């Protein structure tokens, strides 16, 4: 029998960059979704203060066995680097970009303007308007340069991972099966919580 164990991705936040590569053989019947070169998902954030939120994206991608990189690049403080990074993403083997920023939150738009790869924007909580400024800055892109904007904060970080997996799953049957299992697990959790609430309600009603 095949006793290969899936290894957890090695992730370390050093020198403003995270490398998360899934070093494993694909289980039987599941395609290996890592491509030559960089992992398929590239995460970029405007500040290292965004990392506690964006680490949720990395964790959820890891659950699906999807490799990623993460890096801090500022659209305003390092504009040349942002341009070069986005422009070279496709040639490096990247398939999807997840970009997170707060405040003016121009990072996702700058990336989208310099690549034809799908870009998912994650607005960060903070600054004067608790993330509303970042949400509007990320979602209000001009026609022709889309950014797929998700929710503010950790919910958005997790949804960005799911959306990235859904895009990759268009050409990966193994990921489609994992997504189906993930949805079924969520539904089962809701049913279990509903049963618990119902039991407590009946107990209270009896006095």
JSON list of N, CA, C and O in Angstrom, two decimals, residues 61-120:
[
{"chain": "A", "resi": 61, "resn": "UNK", "atom": "N", "xyz": [-4.84, 27.47, 1.78]},
{"chain": "A", "resi": 61, "resn": "UNK", "atom": "CA", "xyz": [-4.23, 26.89, 0.58]},
{"chain": "A", "resi": 61, "resn": "UNK", "atom": "C", "xyz": [-3.51, 25.59, 0.92]},
{"chain": "A", "resi": 61, "resn": "UNK", "atom": "O", "xyz": [-3.57, 24.61, 0.17]},
{"chain": "A", "resi": 62, "resn": "UNK", "atom": "N", "xyz": [-2.85, 25.57, 2.08]},
{"chain": "A", "resi": 62, "resn": "UNK", "atom": "CA", "xyz": [-2.14, 24.37, 2.50]},
{"chain": "A", "resi": 62, "resn": "UNK", "atom": "C", "xyz": [-3.10, 23.20, 2.70]},
{"chain": "A", "resi": 62, "resn": "UNK", "atom": "O", "xyz": [-2.76, 22.05, 2.42]},
{"chain": "A", "resi": 63, "resn": "UNK", "atom": "N", "xyz": [-4.30, 23.49, 3.19]},
{"chain": "A", "resi": 63, "resn": "UNK", "atom": "CA", "xyz": [-5.29, 22.42, 3.38]},
{"chain": "A", "resi": 63, "resn": "UNK", "atom": "C", "xyz": [-5.64, 21.75, 2.06]},
{"chain": "A", "resi": 63, "resn": "UNK", "atom": "O", "xyz": [-5.98, 20.57, 2.02]},
{"chain": "A", "resi": 64, "resn": "UNK", "atom": "N", "xyz": [-5.58, 22.52, 0.98]},
{"chain": "A", "resi": 64, "resn": "UNK", "atom": "CA", "xyz": [-5.88, 21.97, -0.34]},
{"chain": "A", "resi": 64, "resn": "UNK", "atom": "C", "xyz": [-4.63, 21.47, -1.06]},
{"chain": "A", "resi": 64, "resn": "UNK", "atom": "O", "xyz": [-4.71, 20.99, -2.19]},
{"chain": "A", "resi": 65, "resn": "UNK", "atom": "N", "xyz": [-3.47, 21.61, -0.41]},
{"chain": "A", "resi": 65, "resn": "UNK", "atom": "CA", "xyz": [-2.24, 21.16, -1.03]},
{"chain": "A", "resi": 65, "resn": "UNK", "atom": "C", "xyz": [-1.74, 22.08, -2.12]},
{"chain": "A", "resi": 65, "resn": "UNK", "atom": "O", "xyz": [-1.01, 21.65, -3.03]},
{"chain": "A", "resi": 66, "resn": "UNK", "atom": "N", "xyz": [-2.11, 23.34, -2.07]},
{"chain": "A", "resi": 66, "resn": "UNK", "atom": "CA", "xyz": [-1.71, 24.31, -3.09]},
{"chain": "A", "resi": 66, "resn": "UNK", "atom": "C", "xyz": [-0.53, 25.13, -2.58]},
{"chain": "A", "resi": 66, "resn": "UNK", "atom": "O", "xyz": [-0.60, 25.74, -1.51]},
{"chain": "A", "resi": 67, "resn": "UNK", "atom": "N", "xyz": [0.54, 25.17, -3.35]},
{"chain": "A", "resi": 67, "resn": "UNK", "atom": "CA", "xyz": [1.72, 25.94, -2.96]},
{"chain": "A", "resi": 67, "resn": "UNK", "atom": "C", "xyz": [1.55, 27.41, -3.22]},
{"chain": "A", "resi": 67, "resn": "UNK", "atom": "O", "xyz": [0.76, 27.84, -4.06]},
{"chain": "A", "resi": 68, "resn": "UNK", "atom": "N", "xyz": [2.32, 28.22, -2.46]},
{"chain": "A", "resi": 68, "resn": "UNK", "atom": "CA", "xyz": [2.22, 29.67, -2.64]},
{"chain": "A", "resi": 68, "resn": "UNK", "atom": "C", "xyz": [3.53, 30.34, -2.24]},
{"chain": "A", "resi": 68, "resn": "UNK", "atom": "O", "xyz": [4.39, 29.73, -1.61]},
{"chain": "A", "resi": 69, "resn": "UNK", "atom": "N", "xyz": [3.66, 31.58, -2.65]},
{"chain": "A", "resi": 69, "resn": "UNK", "atom": "CA", "xyz": [4.70, 32.47, -2.12]},
{"chain": "A", "resi": 69, "resn": "UNK", "atom": "C", "xyz": [3.99, 33.68, -1.55]},
{"chain": "A", "resi": 69, "resn": "UNK", "atom": "O", "xyz": [2.84, 33.96, -1.90]},
{"chain": "A", "resi": 70, "resn": "UNK", "atom": "N", "xyz": [4.66, 34.40, -0.66]},
{"chain": "A", "resi": 70, "resn": "UNK", "atom": "CA", "xyz": [4.10, 35.64, -0.13]},
{"chain": "A", "resi": 70, "resn": "UNK", "atom": "C", "xyz": [5.22, 36.66, 0.05]},
{"chain": "A", "resi": 70, "resn": "UNK", "atom": "O", "xyz": [6.34, 36.29, 0.41]},
{"chain": "A", "resi": 71, "resn": "UNK", "atom": "N", "xyz": [4.90, 37.91, -0.24]},
{"chain": "A", "resi": 71, "resn": "UNK", "atom": "CA", "xyz": [5.92, 38.95, -0.23]},
{"chain": "A", "resi": 71, "resn": "UNK", "atom": "C", "xyz": [5.31, 40.29, 0.12]},
{"chain": "A", "resi": 71, "resn": "UNK", "atom": "O", "xyz": [4.13, 40.53, -0.15]},
{"chain": "A", "resi": 72, "resn": "UNK", "atom": "N", "xyz": [6.10, 41.15, 0.74]},
{"chain": "A", "resi": 72, "resn": "UNK", "atom": "CA", "xyz": [5.68, 42.51, 1.04]},
{"chain": "A", "resi": 72, "resn": "UNK", "atom": "C", "xyz": [6.21, 43.45, -0.03]},
{"chain": "A", "resi": 72, "resn": "UNK", "atom": "O", "xyz": [7.42, 43.55, -0.25]},
{"chain": "A", "resi": 73, "resn": "UNK", "atom": "N", "xyz": [5.29, 44.12, -0.72]},
{"chain": "A", "resi": 73, "resn": "UNK", "atom": "CA", "xyz": [5.66, 45.11, -1.74]},
{"chain": "A", "resi": 73, "resn": "UNK", "atom": "C", "xyz": [4.67, 46.26, -1.63]},
{"chain": "A", "resi": 73, "resn": "UNK", "atom": "O", "xyz": [3.46, 46.05, -1.65]},
{"chain": "A", "resi": 74, "resn": "UNK", "atom": "N", "xyz": [5.16, 47.47, -1.52]},
{"chain": "A", "resi": 74, "resn": "UNK", "atom": "CA", "xyz": [4.29, 48.64, -1.41]},
{"chain": "A", "resi": 74, "resn": "UNK", "atom": "C", "xyz": [4.10, 49.30, -2.77]},
{"chain": "A", "resi": 74, "resn": "UNK", "atom": "O", "xyz": [5.08, 49.60, -3.47]},
{"chain": "A", "resi": 75, "resn": "UNK", "atom": "N", "xyz": [2.83, 49.52, -3.13]},
{"chain": "A", "resi": 75, "resn": "UNK", "atom": "CA", "xyz": [2.55, 50.20, -4.40]},
{"chain": "A", "resi": 75, "resn": "UNK", "atom": "C", "xyz": [3.06, 51.64, -4.39]},
{"chain": "A", "resi": 75, "resn": "UNK", "atom": "O", "xyz": [3.36, 52.21, -5.44]},
{"chain": "A", "resi": 76, "resn": "UNK", "atom": "N", "xyz": [3.20, 52.23, -3.19]},
{"chain": "A", "resi": 76, "resn": "UNK", "atom": "CA", "xyz": [3.60, 53.62, -3.08]},
{"chain": "A", "resi": 76, "resn": "UNK", "atom": "C", "xyz": [5.06, 53.79, -2.69]},
{"chain": "A", "resi": 76, "resn": "UNK", "atom": "O", "xyz": [5.75, 54.68, -3.20]},
{"chain": "A", "resi": 77, "resn": "UNK", "atom": "N", "xyz": [5.56, 52.93, -1.80]},
{"chain": "A", "resi": 77, "resn": "UNK", "atom": "CA", "xyz": [6.94, 53.08, -1.32]},
{"chain": "A", "resi": 77, "resn": "UNK", "atom": "C", "xyz": [7.95, 52.33, -2.18]},
{"chain": "A", "resi": 77, "resn": "UNK", "atom": "O", "xyz": [9.13, 52.68, -2.19]},
{"chain": "A", "resi": 78, "resn": "UNK", "atom": "N", "xyz": [7.50, 51.29, -2.89]},
{"chain": "A", "resi": 78, "resn": "UNK", "atom": "CA", "xyz": [8.39, 50.56, -3.79]},
{"chain": "A", "resi": 78, "resn": "UNK", "atom": "C", "xyz": [7.69, 50.37, -5.15]},
{"chain": "A", "resi": 78, "resn": "UNK", "atom": "O", "xyz": [7.45, 49.24, -5.58]},
{"chain": "A", "resi": 79, "resn": "UNK", "atom": "N", "xyz": [7.36, 51.46, -5.82]},
{"chain": "A", "resi": 79, "resn": "UNK", "atom": "CA", "xyz": [6.57, 51.34, -7.06]},
{"chain": "A", "resi": 79, "resn": "UNK", "atom": "C", "xyz": [7.28, 50.60, -8.18]},
{"chain": "A", "resi": 79, "resn": "UNK", "atom": "O", "xyz": [6.65, 49.85, -8.93]},
{"chain": "A", "resi": 80, "resn": "UNK", "atom": "N", "xyz": [8.60, 50.79, -8.32]},
{"chain": "A", "resi": 80, "resn": "UNK", "atom": "CA", "xyz": [9.33, 50.10, -9.38]},
{"chain": "A", "resi": 80, "resn": "UNK", "atom": "C", "xyz": [9.31, 48.59, -9.14]},
{"chain": "A", "resi": 80, "resn": "UNK", "atom": "O", "xyz": [9.12, 47.80, -10.08]},
{"chain": "A", "resi": 81, "resn": "UNK", "atom": "N", "xyz": [9.48, 48.19, -7.89]},
{"chain": "A", "resi": 81, "resn": "UNK", "atom": "CA", "xyz": [9.46, 46.77, -7.58]},
{"chain": "A", "resi": 81, "resn": "UNK", "atom": "C", "xyz": [8.08, 46.18, -7.83]},
{"chain": "A", "resi": 81, "resn": "UNK", "atom": "O", "xyz": [7.95, 45.06, -8.34]},
{"chain": "A", "resi": 82, "resn": "UNK", "atom": "N", "xyz": [7.04, 46.93, -7.46]},
{"chain": "A", "resi": 82, "resn": "UNK", "atom": "CA", "xyz": [5.67, 46.44, -7.69]},
{"chain": "A", "resi": 82, "resn": "UNK", "atom": "C", "xyz": [5.42, 46.21, -9.17]},
{"chain": "A", "resi": 82, "resn": "UNK", "atom": "O", "xyz": [4.84, 45.19, -9.58]},
{"chain": "A", "resi": 83, "resn": "UNK", "atom": "N", "xyz": [5.87, 47.14, -10.00]},
{"chain": "A", "resi": 83, "resn": "UNK", "atom": "CA", "xyz": [5.70, 47.02, -11.45]},
{"chain": "A", "resi": 83, "resn": "UNK", "atom": "C", "xyz": [6.45, 45.81, -11.98]},
{"chain": "A", "resi": 83, "resn": "UNK", "atom": "O", "xyz": [5.90, 44.99, -12.75]},
{"chain": "A", "resi": 84, "resn": "UNK", "atom": "N", "xyz": [7.71, 45.67, -11.59]},
{"chain": "A", "resi": 84, "resn": "UNK", "atom": "CA", "xyz": [8.54, 44.57, -12.08]},
{"chain": "A", "resi": 84, "resn": "UNK", "atom": "C", "xyz": [8.00, 43.22, -11.61]},
{"chain": "A", "resi": 84, "resn": "UNK", "atom": "O", "xyz": [7.97, 42.25, -12.37]},
{"chain": "A", "resi": 85, "resn": "UNK", "atom": "N", "xyz": [7.58, 43.16, -10.35]},
{"chain": "A", "resi": 85, "resn": "UNK", "atom": "CA", "xyz": [7.06, 41.90, -9.79]},
{"chain": "A", "resi": 85, "resn": "UNK", "atom": "C", "xyz": [5.81, 41.45, -10.53]},
{"chain": "A", "resi": 85, "resn": "UNK", "atom": "O", "xyz": [5.68, 40.29, -10.91]},
{"chain": "A", "resi": 86, "resn": "UNK", "atom": "N", "xyz": [4.89, 42.37, -10.73]},
{"chain": "A", "resi": 86, "resn": "UNK", "atom": "CA", "xyz": [3.64, 42.03, -11.42]},
{"chain": "A", "resi": 86, "resn": "UNK", "atom": "C", "xyz": [3.89, 41.67, -12.88]},
{"chain": "A", "resi": 86, "resn": "UNK", "atom": "O", "xyz": [3.32, 40.72, -13.41]},
{"chain": "A", "resi": 87, "resn": "UNK", "atom": "N", "xyz": [4.76, 42.42, -13.54]},
{"chain": "A", "resi": 87, "resn": "UNK", "atom": "CA", "xyz": [5.03, 42.20, -14.96]},
{"chain": "A", "resi": 87, "resn": "UNK", "atom": "C", "xyz": [5.68, 40.85, -15.23]},
{"chain": "A", "resi": 87, "resn": "UNK", "atom": "O", "xyz": [5.49, 40.26, -16.30]},
{"chain": "A", "resi": 88, "resn": "UNK", "atom": "N", "xyz": [6.44, 40.35, -14.26]},
{"chain": "A", "resi": 88, "resn": "UNK", "atom": "CA", "xyz": [7.17, 39.09, -14.46]},
{"chain": "A", "resi": 88, "resn": "UNK", "atom": "C", "xyz": [6.45, 37.89, -13.86]},
{"chain": "A", "resi": 88, "resn": "UNK", "atom": "O", "xyz": [6.94, 36.76, -13.95]},
{"chain": "A", "resi": 89, "resn": "UNK", "atom": "N", "xyz": [5.30, 38.09, -13.23]},
{"chain": "A", "resi": 89, "resn": "UNK", "atom": "CA", "xyz": [4.63, 37.00, -12.50]},
{"chain": "A", "resi": 89, "resn": "UNK", "atom": "C", "xyz": [4.31, 35.81, -13.41]},
{"chain": "A", "resi": 89, "resn": "UNK", "atom": "O", "xyz": [4.56, 34.66, -13.06]},
{"chain": "A", "resi": 90, "resn": "UNK", "atom": "N", "xyz": [3.77, 36.08, -14.58]},
{"chain": "A", "resi": 90, "resn": "UNK", "atom": "CA", "xyz": [3.37, 34.98, -15.47]},
{"chain": "A", "resi": 90, "resn": "UNK", "atom": "C", "xyz": [4.57, 34.18, -15.93]},
{"chain": "A", "resi": 90, "resn": "UNK", "atom": "O", "xyz": [4.52, 32.94, -15.97]},
{"chain": "A", "resi": 91, "resn": "UNK", "atom": "N", "xyz": [5.67, 34.86, -16.26]},
{"chain": "A", "resi": 91, "resn": "UNK", "atom": "CA", "xyz": [6.86, 34.14, -16.72]},
{"chain": "A", "resi": 91, "resn": "UNK", "atom": "C", "xyz": [7.50, 33.33, -15.60]},
{"chain": "A", "resi": 91, "resn": "UNK", "atom": "O", "xyz": [8.22, 32.36, -15.88]},
{"chain": "A", "resi": 92, "resn": "UNK", "atom": "N", "xyz": [7.23, 33.70, -14.35]},
{"chain": "A", "resi": 92, "resn": "UNK", "atom": "CA", "xyz": [7.76, 32.94, -13.21]},
{"chain": "A", "resi": 92, "resn": "UNK", "atom": "C", "xyz": [6.93, 31.69, -12.91]},
{"chain": "A", "resi": 92, "resn": "UNK", "atom": "O", "xyz": [7.28, 30.91, -12.05]},
{"chain": "A", "resi": 93, "resn": "UNK", "atom": "N", "xyz": [5.80, 31.53, -13.59]},
{"chain": "A", "resi": 93, "resn": "UNK", "atom": "CA", "xyz": [4.96, 30.36, -13.37]},
{"chain": "A", "resi": 93, "resn": "UNK", "atom": "C", "xyz": [3.77, 30.60, -12.48]},
{"chain": "A", "resi": 93, "resn": "UNK", "atom": "O", "xyz": [3.02, 29.68, -12.17]},
{"chain": "A", "resi": 94, "resn": "UNK", "atom": "N", "xyz": [3.54, 31.86, -12.07]},
{"chain": "A", "resi": 94, "resn": "UNK", "atom": "CA", "xyz": [2.40, 32.19, -11.23]},
{"chain": "A", "resi": 94, "resn": "UNK", "atom": "C", "xyz": [1.11, 32.06, -12.05]},
{"chain": "A", "resi": 94, "resn": "UNK", "atom": "O", "xyz": [1.07, 32.42, -13.23]},
{"chain": "A", "resi": 95, "resn": "UNK", "atom": "N", "xyz": [0.06, 31.56, -11.42]},
{"chain": "A", "resi": 95, "resn": "UNK", "atom": "CA", "xyz": [-1.24, 31.42, -12.08]},
{"chain": "A", "resi": 95, "resn": "UNK", "atom": "C", "xyz": [-2.28, 32.41, -11.55]},
{"chain": "A", "resi": 95, "resn": "UNK", "atom": "O", "xyz": [-3.16, 32.83, -12.29]},
{"chain": "A", "resi": 96, "resn": "UNK", "atom": "N", "xyz": [-2.18, 32.74, -10.27]},
{"chain": "A", "resi": 96, "resn": "UNK", "atom": "CA", "xyz": [-3.16, 33.63, -9.63]},
{"chain": "A", "resi": 96, "resn": "UNK", "atom": "C", "xyz": [-2.42, 34.50, -8.62]},
{"chain": "A", "resi": 96, "resn": "UNK", "atom": "O", "xyz": [-1.55, 34.00, -7.89]},
{"chain": "A", "resi": 97, "resn": "UNK", "atom": "N", "xyz": [-2.80, 35.76, -8.54]},
{"chain": "A", "resi": 97, "resn": "UNK", "atom": "CA", "xyz": [-2.22, 36.68, -7.56]},
{"chain": "A", "resi": 97, "resn": "UNK", "atom": "C", "xyz": [-3.28, 37.05, -6.53]},
{"chain": "A", "resi": 97, "resn": "UNK", "atom": "O", "xyz": [-4.42, 37.36, -6.88]},
{"chain": "A", "resi": 98, "resn": "UNK", "atom": "N", "xyz": [-2.89, 37.02, -5.26]},
{"chain": "A", "resi": 98, "resn": "UNK", "atom": "CA", "xyz": [-3.73, 37.53, -4.18]},
{"chain": "A", "resi": 98, "resn": "UNK", "atom": "C", "xyz": [-3.01, 38.75, -3.62]},
{"chain": "A", "resi": 98, "resn": "UNK", "atom": "O", "xyz": [-1.88, 38.65, -3.14]},
{"chain": "A", "resi": 99, "resn": "UNK", "atom": "N", "xyz": [-3.66, 39.92, -3.70]},
{"chain": "A", "resi": 99, "resn": "UNK", "atom": "CA", "xyz": [-3.03, 41.16, -3.27]},
{"chain": "A", "resi": 99, "resn": "UNK", "atom": "C", "xyz": [-3.83, 41.79, -2.13]},
{"chain": "A", "resi": 99, "resn": "UNK", "atom": "O", "xyz": [-5.05, 41.96, -2.24]},
{"chain": "A", "resi": 100, "resn": "UNK", "atom": "N", "xyz": [-3.14, 42.12, -1.04]},
{"chain": "A", "resi": 100, "resn": "UNK", "atom": "CA", "xyz": [-3.80, 42.67, 0.15]},
{"chain": "A", "resi": 100, "resn": "UNK", "atom": "C", "xyz": [-3.18, 44.01, 0.52]},
{"chain": "A", "resi": 100, "resn": "UNK", "atom": "O", "xyz": [-1.96, 44.17, 0.48]},
{"chain": "A", "resi": 101, "resn": "UNK", "atom": "N", "xyz": [-4.04, 44.97, 0.87]},
{"chain": "A", "resi": 101, "resn": "UNK", "atom": "CA", "xyz": [-3.55, 46.27, 1.30]},
{"chain": "A", "resi": 101, "resn": "UNK", "atom": "C", "xyz": [-4.65, 47.01, 2.04]},
{"chain": "A", "resi": 101, "resn": "UNK", "atom": "O", "xyz": [-5.83, 46.70, 1.91]},
{"chain": "A", "resi": 102, "resn": "UNK", "atom": "N", "xyz": [-4.26, 47.98, 2.85]},
{"chain": "A", "resi": 102, "resn": "UNK", "atom": "CA", "xyz": [-5.20, 48.81, 3.59]},
{"chain": "A", "resi": 102, "resn": "UNK", "atom": "C", "xyz": [-5.12, 50.25, 3.13]},
{"chain": "A", "resi": 102, "resn": "UNK", "atom": "O", "xyz": [-4.30, 50.60, 2.28]},
{"chain": "A", "resi": 103, "resn": "UNK", "atom": "N", "xyz": [-5.98, 51.08, 3.68]},
{"chain": "A", "resi": 103, "resn": "UNK", "atom": "CA", "xyz": [-5.95, 52.50, 3.35]},
{"chain": "A", "resi": 103, "resn": "UNK", "atom": "C", "xyz": [-6.28, 52.75, 1.89]},
{"chain": "A", "resi": 103, "resn": "UNK", "atom": "O", "xyz": [-7.32, 52.33, 1.39]},
{"chain": "A", "resi": 104, "resn": "UNK", "atom": "N", "xyz": [-5.38, 53.42, 1.19]},
{"chain": "A", "resi": 104, "resn": "UNK", "atom": "CA", "xyz": [-5.59, 53.69, -0.24]},
{"chain": "A", "resi": 104, "resn": "UNK", "atom": "C", "xyz": [-5.68, 52.41, -1.05]},
{"chain": "A", "resi": 104, "resn": "UNK", "atom": "O", "xyz": [-6.34, 52.37, -2.09]},
{"chain": "A", "resi": 105, "resn": "UNK", "atom": "N", "xyz": [-5.01, 51.35, -0.60]},
{"chain": "A", "resi": 105, "resn": "UNK", "atom": "CA", "xyz": [-5.13, 49.99, -1.14]},
{"chain": "A", "resi": 105, "resn": "UNK", "atom": "C", "xyz": [-5.00, 49.94, -2.66]},
{"chain": "A", "resi": 105, "resn": "UNK", "atom": "O", "xyz": [-5.79, 49.31, -3.34]},
{"chain": "A", "resi": 106, "resn": "UNK", "atom": "N", "xyz": [-3.96, 50.57, -3.19]},
{"chain": "A", "resi": 106, "resn": "UNK", "atom": "CA", "xyz": [-3.76, 50.58, -4.64]},
{"chain": "A", "resi": 106, "resn": "UNK", "atom": "C", "xyz": [-3.00, 49.36, -5.13]},
{"chain": "A", "resi": 106, "resn": "UNK", "atom": "O", "xyz": [-2.88, 49.16, -6.35]},
{"chain": "A", "resi": 107, "resn": "UNK", "atom": "N", "xyz": [-2.50, 48.53, -4.23]},
{"chain": "A", "resi": 107, "resn": "UNK", "atom": "CA", "xyz": [-1.62, 47.44, -4.63]},
{"chain": "A", "resi": 107, "resn": "UNK", "atom": "C", "xyz": [-2.28, 46.48, -5.61]},
{"chain": "A", "resi": 107, "resn": "UNK", "atom": "O", "xyz": [-1.69, 46.14, -6.64]},
{"chain": "A", "resi": 108, "resn": "UNK", "atom": "N", "xyz": [-3.49, 46.02, -5.31]},
{"chain": "A", "resi": 108, "resn": "UNK", "atom": "CA", "xyz": [-4.15, 45.07, -6.19]},
{"chain": "A", "resi": 108, "resn": "UNK", "atom": "C", "xyz": [-4.36, 45.66, -7.58]},
{"chain": "A", "resi": 108, "resn": "UNK", "atom": "O", "xyz": [-4.17, 44.99, -8.60]},
{"chain": "A", "resi": 109, "resn": "UNK", "atom": "N", "xyz": [-4.73, 46.93, -7.64]},
{"chain": "A", "resi": 109, "resn": "UNK", "atom": "CA", "xyz": [-4.94, 47.59, -8.92]},
{"chain": "A", "resi": 109, "resn": "UNK", "atom": "C", "xyz": [-3.66, 47.74, -9.71]},
{"chain": "A", "resi": 109, "resn": "UNK", "atom": "O", "xyz": [-3.64, 47.55, -10.94]},
{"chain": "A", "resi": 110, "resn": "UNK", "atom": "N", "xyz": [-2.58, 48.07, -9.03]},
{"chain": "A", "resi": 110, "resn": "UNK", "atom": "CA", "xyz": [-1.28, 48.20, -9.70]},
{"chain": "A", "resi": 110, "resn": "UNK", "atom": "C", "xyz": [-0.85, 46.85, -10.27]},
{"chain": "A", "resi": 110, "resn": "UNK", "atom": "O", "xyz": [-0.38, 46.76, -11.40]},
{"chain": "A", "resi": 111, "resn": "UNK", "atom": "N", "xyz": [-1.04, 45.80, -9.49]},
{"chain": "A", "resi": 111, "resn": "UNK", "atom": "CA", "xyz": [-0.69, 44.46, -9.97]},
{"chain": "A", "resi": 111, "resn": "UNK", "atom": "C", "xyz": [-1.55, 44.10, -11.18]},
{"chain": "A", "resi": 111, "resn": "UNK", "atom": "O", "xyz": [-1.04, 43.64, -12.21]},
{"chain": "A", "resi": 112, "resn": "UNK", "atom": "N", "xyz": [-2.86, 44.32, -11.07]},
{"chain": "A", "resi": 112, "resn": "UNK", "atom": "CA", "xyz": [-3.77, 43.98, -12.17]},
{"chain": "A", "resi": 112, "resn": "UNK", "atom": "C", "xyz": [-3.44, 44.75, -13.45]},
{"chain": "A", "resi": 112, "resn": "UNK", "atom": "O", "xyz": [-3.61, 44.24, -14.55]},
{"chain": "A", "resi": 113, "resn": "UNK", "atom": "N", "xyz": [-2.96, 45.98, -13.29]},
{"chain": "A", "resi": 113, "resn": "UNK", "atom": "CA", "xyz": [-2.63, 46.80, -14.45]},
{"chain": "A", "resi": 113, "resn": "UNK", "atom": "C", "xyz": [-1.38, 46.31, -15.17]},
{"chain": "A", "resi": 113, "resn": "UNK", "atom": "O", "xyz": [-1.16, 46.65, -16.34]},
{"chain": "A", "resi": 114, "resn": "UNK", "atom": "N", "xyz": [-0.59, 45.47, -14.50]},
{"chain": "A", "resi": 114, "resn": "UNK", "atom": "CA", "xyz": [0.68, 45.03, -15.06]},
{"chain": "A", "resi": 114, "resn": "UNK", "atom": "C", "xyz": [0.75, 43.53, -15.34]},
{"chain": "A", "resi": 114, "resn": "UNK", "atom": "O", "xyz": [1.84, 43.00, -15.58]},
{"chain": "A", "resi": 115, "resn": "UNK", "atom": "N", "xyz": [-0.40, 42.85, -15.28]},
{"chain": "A", "resi": 115, "resn": "UNK", "atom": "CA", "xyz": [-0.44, 41.43, -15.63]},
{"chain": "A", "resi": 115, "resn": "UNK", "atom": "C", "xyz": [-1.83, 41.08, -16.13]},
{"chain": "A", "resi": 115, "resn": "UNK", "atom": "O", "xyz": [-2.81, 41.76, -15.78]},
{"chain": "A", "resi": 116, "resn": "UNK", "atom": "N", "xyz": [-1.92, 40.05, -16.94]},
{"chain": "A", "resi": 116, "resn": "UNK", "atom": "CA", "xyz": [-3.22, 39.55, -17.36]},
{"chain": "A", "resi": 116, "resn": "UNK", "atom": "C", "xyz": [-3.65, 38.35, -16.52]},
{"chain": "A", "resi": 116, "resn": "UNK", "atom": "O", "xyz": [-4.69, 37.74, -16.79]},
{"chain": "A", "resi": 117, "resn": "UNK", "atom": "N", "xyz": [-2.89, 38.01, -15.49]},
{"chain": "A", "resi": 117, "resn": "UNK", "atom": "CA", "xyz": [-3.28, 36.94, -14.58]},
{"chain": "A", "resi": 117, "resn": "UNK", "atom": "C", "xyz": [-4.47, 37.39, -13.73]},
{"chain": "A", "resi": 117, "resn": "UNK", "atom": "O", "xyz": [-4.65, 38.59, -13.48]},
{"chain": "A", "resi": 118, "resn": "UNK", "atom": "N", "xyz": [-5.28, 36.45, -13.25]},
{"chain": "A", "resi": 118, "resn": "UNK", "atom": "CA", "xyz": [-6.36, 36.84, -12.31]},
{"chain": "A", "resi": 118, "resn": "UNK", "atom": "C", "xyz": [-5.78, 37.42, -11.02]},
{"chain": "A", "resi": 118, "resn": "UNK", "atom": "O", "xyz": [-4.82, 36.86, -10.47]},
{"chain": "A", "resi": 119, "resn": "UNK", "atom": "N", "xyz": [-6.35, 38.51, -10.57]},
{"chain": "A", "resi": 119, "resn": "UNK", "atom": "CA", "xyz": [-5.90, 39.16, -9.33]},
{"chain": "A", "resi": 119, "resn": "UNK", "atom": "C", "xyz": [-7.08, 39.21, -8.35]},
{"chain": "A", "resi": 119, "resn": "UNK", "atom": "O", "xyz": [-8.16, 39.70, -8.69]},
{"chain": "A", "resi": 120, "resn": "UNK", "atom": "N", "xyz": [-6.85, 38.69, -7.16]},
{"chain": "A", "resi": 120, "resn": "UNK", "atom": "CA", "xyz": [-7.86, 38.72, -6.09]},
{"chain": "A", "resi": 120, "resn": "UNK", "atom": "C", "xyz": [-7.41, 39.75, -5.07]},
{"chain": "A", "resi": 120, "resn": "UNK", "atom": "O", "xyz": [-6.29, 39.69, -4.56]}
]
